[in-house]
XYZ file of C-alpha atoms in Angstrom:
176
model
C 197.702 55.513 -49.735
C 195.400 54.622 -52.616
C 191.787 55.606 -52.034
C 188.978 57.405 -53.778
C 190.249 60.610 -52.192
C 193.771 60.369 -53.641
C 195.096 60.244 -57.153
C 197.167 57.516 -58.769
C 200.677 57.253 -57.437
C 203.397 57.836 -60.072
C 205.164 54.473 -59.839
C 206.961 53.191 -62.926
C 207.474 49.461 -62.726
C 208.922 47.499 -65.618
C 206.094 45.304 -66.872
C 206.706 42.261 -69.012
C 203.863 40.584 -70.815
C 203.498 36.918 -71.712
C 201.413 37.930 -74.695
C 202.005 40.576 -77.364
C 201.158 44.071 -76.086
C 200.138 47.250 -77.918
C 202.072 50.301 -76.752
C 200.649 53.775 -77.229
C 202.704 56.973 -76.922
C 200.848 60.240 -76.412
C 202.979 63.247 -77.500
C 201.726 66.784 -77.212
C 201.071 69.743 -74.949
C 198.975 70.009 -71.736
C 195.922 68.528 -73.433
C 197.928 65.317 -73.776
C 199.624 65.597 -70.392
C 196.235 66.321 -68.875
C 197.655 67.333 -65.492
C 194.864 69.830 -64.847
C 192.300 67.010 -64.739
C 194.592 64.218 -63.475
C 197.224 65.807 -61.258
C 199.722 63.007 -61.584
C 199.381 62.965 -65.375
C 198.954 59.195 -65.567
C 195.214 58.656 -65.273
C 194.586 61.092 -68.103
C 192.428 60.440 -71.185
C 195.020 58.360 -73.009
C 195.693 56.088 -70.051
C 191.963 55.630 -69.484
C 191.322 54.901 -73.179
C 194.032 52.273 -73.186
C 192.617 50.672 -70.046
C 189.162 50.632 -71.634
C 190.366 48.446 -74.532
C 193.098 46.480 -72.763
C 192.491 42.821 -71.906
C 194.670 40.168 -70.258
C 195.206 38.548 -73.677
C 195.722 41.830 -75.535
C 197.205 44.429 -73.182
C 197.316 48.075 -74.305
C 199.758 50.281 -72.418
C 200.004 54.092 -72.418
C 203.085 56.265 -72.202
C 202.147 59.897 -71.445
C 204.685 62.173 -73.081
C 202.570 65.275 -72.858
C 204.415 68.451 -71.856
C 202.375 71.375 -70.500
C 203.277 74.809 -71.899
C 205.596 73.334 -74.520
C 205.373 73.737 -78.301
C 204.550 70.812 -80.532
C 208.124 70.779 -81.827
C 209.587 70.572 -78.329
C 207.225 67.761 -77.228
C 207.946 65.865 -80.447
C 211.732 66.331 -80.104
C 211.608 64.771 -76.611
C 209.712 61.698 -77.868
C 211.959 61.398 -80.909
C 215.010 61.528 -78.607
C 213.693 58.413 -76.819
C 213.519 56.531 -80.099
C 216.990 57.689 -81.039
C 218.255 56.506 -77.647
C 216.922 53.018 -78.332
C 213.525 52.961 -76.627
C 211.268 50.383 -78.295
C 209.024 52.102 -80.821
C 205.345 52.215 -79.971
C 202.614 50.386 -81.831
C 200.517 53.541 -81.885
C 201.860 57.079 -81.908
C 199.321 59.764 -80.947
C 200.813 63.181 -81.722
C 199.726 66.816 -81.718
C 201.834 68.172 -84.608
C 200.481 71.636 -83.831
C 199.903 73.191 -80.419
C 198.283 76.312 -79.072
C 201.708 76.928 -77.459
C 203.409 77.303 -80.859
C 202.449 80.957 -81.239
C 200.080 83.255 -79.385
C 199.078 84.817 -82.707
C 199.199 82.105 -85.366
C 200.187 83.066 -88.872
C 201.284 81.320 -92.027
C 204.891 81.096 -90.762
C 203.684 79.261 -87.648
C 201.682 76.918 -89.869
C 204.829 76.087 -91.909
C 206.630 75.165 -88.691
C 203.715 72.994 -87.632
C 203.640 71.241 -90.989
C 207.385 70.679 -90.676
C 206.810 68.932 -87.315
C 204.059 66.822 -88.909
C 206.343 65.783 -91.779
C 209.078 64.871 -89.322
C 206.581 62.698 -87.391
C 205.783 60.892 -90.657
C 209.466 60.364 -91.536
C 210.286 59.136 -88.018
C 207.323 56.765 -87.973
C 208.520 55.281 -91.244
C 212.121 55.057 -89.996
C 211.085 53.183 -86.844
C 208.327 51.138 -88.505
C 205.586 52.541 -86.266
C 202.461 50.933 -87.694
C 199.812 53.426 -86.520
C 200.059 57.223 -86.332
C 197.220 59.344 -84.995
C 197.135 63.127 -85.159
C 195.124 65.504 -83.002
C 193.956 68.821 -84.428
C 195.117 72.257 -83.386
C 192.698 73.095 -80.612
C 190.808 76.389 -80.412
C 191.827 78.947 -77.860
C 190.197 82.048 -76.469
C 192.798 84.646 -77.368
C 192.360 84.335 -81.135
C 190.517 86.857 -83.193
C 188.434 85.651 -86.157
C 191.307 86.057 -88.683
C 193.683 84.068 -86.484
C 191.042 81.370 -85.887
C 190.608 81.102 -89.623
C 194.372 80.380 -89.884
C 194.030 77.765 -87.138
C 191.136 76.080 -88.943
C 193.103 76.197 -92.217
C 196.023 74.507 -90.463
C 193.654 71.725 -89.349
C 192.344 71.360 -92.909
C 195.901 71.007 -94.267
C 196.900 68.600 -91.483
C 193.812 66.489 -92.042
C 194.558 66.307 -95.776
C 198.191 65.394 -95.101
C 197.055 62.745 -92.657
C 194.644 61.221 -95.153
C 197.238 61.055 -97.915
C 199.749 59.341 -95.590
C 197.583 56.759 -93.841
C 197.495 58.727 -90.597
C 194.393 58.574 -88.445
C 192.889 62.006 -87.696
C 191.059 62.678 -84.450
C 188.051 64.500 -85.766
C 186.631 66.823 -83.134
C 183.868 68.005 -85.473
C 184.195 71.651 -86.393
C 187.410 72.502 -84.564
């Protein structure tokens, strides 16, 4: 049924490579899941980015662990449970340690919870020897007033600083 008029079919074969592969896990909310733009959730931005850099001699594979309408802590707990259950750790872990779903009216308490998630990501990456960690910023959203958006931007500043001091790559979306 594959055609230009249909989306990618969600088939999950077990793929074995004859060369070393780079695995990338995307963990976050709907902006990671990307189901609004790619209904099946597989041909989303992370999948497409991995396909852009993948070659037959250096395959790059994407695991979309985005969860629409879930908090950062919930999405992270689900990914962490896979590691605990024995899933092979990824080469690259792309995580949103803070999500717009965490609190409709962000405050300092919400920020502390988000920083706690970020610190747990760091500890888990160290525990499972994940070589590359990438964090996405807390995205803007329309329901915030200027004081709340200032808190959101402050959260991003703290997260970016924490990322820099721990060797984490920060996805810089300019002035978010």
